[in-house]
GROMACS .gro file of C-alpha atoms in nm:
model
  115
    1MET     CA    1   3.295  11.410 -17.328
    2ASN     CA    2   2.964  11.494 -17.528
    3GLY     CA    3   2.804  11.572 -17.179
    4LEU     CA    4   2.507  11.401 -17.051
    5ASP     CA    5   2.239  11.505 -17.310
    6GLU     CA    6   2.259  11.170 -17.483
    7VAL     CA    7   2.134  10.993 -17.142
    8PRO     CA    8   1.805  10.854 -17.222
    9GLU     CA    9   1.533  11.041 -17.002
   10SER     CA   10   1.407  10.765 -16.821
   11VAL     CA   11   1.733  10.724 -16.678
   12ASN     CA   12   1.769  11.046 -16.587
   13ARG     CA   13   1.426  11.048 -16.408
   14ALA     CA   14   1.518  10.696 -16.235
   15ILE     CA   15   1.819  10.916 -16.089
   16VAL     CA   16   1.647  11.182 -15.966
   17LEU     CA   17   1.376  10.972 -15.828
   18GLY     CA   18   1.630  10.776 -15.631
   19ILE     CA   19   1.775  11.080 -15.517
   20VAL     CA   20   1.450  11.210 -15.387
   21LEU     CA   21   1.382  10.884 -15.227
   22TYR     CA   22   1.726  10.867 -15.053
   23PHE     CA   23   1.666  11.171 -14.858
   24THR     CA   24   1.346  11.090 -14.804
   25LEU     CA   25   1.459  10.804 -14.633
   26VAL     CA   26   1.763  10.952 -14.446
   27VAL     CA   27   1.499  11.224 -14.337
   28TYR     CA   28   1.275  10.964 -14.208
   29ALA     CA   29   1.548  10.766 -14.030
   30GLY     CA   30   1.660  11.060 -13.855
   31ILE     CA   31   1.322  11.137 -13.729
   32THR     CA   32   1.223  10.798 -13.610
   33ALA     CA   33   1.574  10.607 -13.544
   34ASP     CA   34   1.478  10.323 -13.772
   35PRO     CA   35   1.711  10.126 -13.856
   36LEU     CA   36   1.588   9.951 -14.127
   37ALA     CA   37   1.504  10.261 -14.296
   38ARG     CA   38   1.866  10.383 -14.246
   39ASP     CA   39   1.971  10.038 -14.435
   40ILE     CA   40   1.738  10.080 -14.694
   41ALA     CA   41   1.879  10.432 -14.754
   42ASP     CA   42   2.214  10.340 -14.766
   43ALA     CA   43   2.109  10.047 -15.044
   44VAL     CA   44   1.962  10.316 -15.216
   45PHE     CA   45   2.270  10.538 -15.208
   46GLY     CA   46   2.461  10.251 -15.345
   47LEU     CA   47   2.226  10.211 -15.630
   48ILE     CA   48   2.248  10.581 -15.701
   49ALA     CA   49   2.627  10.568 -15.694
   50ILE     CA   50   2.652  10.300 -15.911
   51ALA     CA   51   2.389  10.394 -16.181
   52VAL     CA   52   2.534  10.757 -16.194
   53GLY     CA   53   2.894  10.600 -16.213
   54ALA     CA   54   2.752  10.363 -16.518
   55THR     CA   55   2.641  10.659 -16.701
   56LEU     CA   56   2.949  10.825 -16.677
   57TYR     CA   57   3.153  10.553 -16.789
   58ARG     CA   58   2.893  10.522 -17.057
   59GLU     CA   59   2.927  10.868 -17.171
   60SER     CA   60   3.324  10.860 -17.139
   61GLY     CA   61   3.344  10.604 -17.437
   62GLY     CA   62   3.636  10.439 -17.247
   63GLU     CA   63   3.856  10.715 -17.346
   64ARG     CA   64   4.088  10.814 -17.064
   65SER     CA   65   3.944  11.123 -16.886
   66ALA     CA   66   3.811  11.301 -16.579
   67THR     CA   67   3.450  11.159 -16.686
   68LEU     CA   68   3.591  10.799 -16.728
   69GLY     CA   69   3.763  10.815 -16.359
   70ALA     CA   70   3.447  10.967 -16.189
   71GLY     CA   71   3.246  10.704 -16.358
   72VAL     CA   72   3.475  10.399 -16.196
   73CYS     CA   73   3.495  10.581 -15.869
   74LEU     CA   74   3.115  10.589 -15.816
   75VAL     CA   75   3.059  10.240 -15.920
   76LEU     CA   76   3.328  10.117 -15.659
   77GLY     CA   77   3.145  10.341 -15.428
   78GLY     CA   78   2.836  10.203 -15.498
   79ILE     CA   79   2.960   9.838 -15.498
   80SER     CA   80   3.171   9.907 -15.171
   81GLN     CA   81   2.832  10.046 -15.033
   82PHE     CA   82   2.651   9.669 -15.049
   83VAL     CA   83   2.987   9.520 -14.907
   84TYR     CA   84   2.967   9.742 -14.633
   85LEU     CA   85   2.601   9.692 -14.564
   86ALA     CA   86   2.658   9.286 -14.622
   87THR     CA   87   2.976   9.299 -14.350
   88ARG     CA   88   2.942   9.630 -14.139
   89ALA     CA   89   3.346   9.669 -14.179
   90PRO     CA   90   3.392  10.029 -14.075
   91ILE     CA   91   3.655  10.032 -14.326
   92LEU     CA   92   3.440   9.998 -14.628
   93ASP     CA   93   3.207  10.246 -14.475
   94PHE     CA   94   3.554  10.454 -14.512
   95VAL     CA   95   3.624  10.325 -14.840
   96THR     CA   96   3.253  10.420 -14.998
   97THR     CA   97   3.286  10.772 -14.884
   98VAL     CA   98   3.616  10.803 -15.008
   99ALA     CA   99   3.531  10.681 -15.354
  100VAL     CA  100   3.229  10.866 -15.420
  101PHE     CA  101   3.386  11.200 -15.298
  102VAL     CA  102   3.659  11.152 -15.556
  103GLY     CA  103   3.396  11.050 -15.826
  104ILE     CA  104   3.199  11.366 -15.760
  105GLY     CA  105   3.543  11.570 -15.750
  106LEU     CA  106   3.655  11.412 -16.109
  107TYR     CA  107   3.329  11.499 -16.260
  108VAL     CA  108   3.303  11.867 -16.091
  109TYR     CA  109   3.659  11.890 -16.243
  110ALA     CA  110   3.541  11.717 -16.580
  111ILE     CA  111   3.273  11.987 -16.613
  112TRP     CA  112   3.418  12.295 -16.510
  113ILE     CA  113   3.782  12.282 -16.581
  114ALA     CA  114   3.818  12.010 -16.854
  115ASP     CA  115   3.555  12.117 -17.075
   0.00000   0.00000   0.00000
């Protein structure tokens, strides 16, 4: 893994903007109890997971590694988030949570232990 230094600055900015937007929407939805704001926050969460996962997948170069696993898990978590929003099946909310946590865990492993 060569790190995320090769990721274009515009991608990094978009991901950070998405994260700020997500937390802003979560706070707004929590204060106002607006279900639409919560749904939009969930959609932004899915987009962030897919964007970060795709970035990690790209950086792994397809080589079997913790970074590749993190990328795949995050993309799957993002996709399952959108399917959850469409179906409201509680199992998909659980799948999203597990996939994202595993993806984050694998990324932390890749950075702190594997390198």
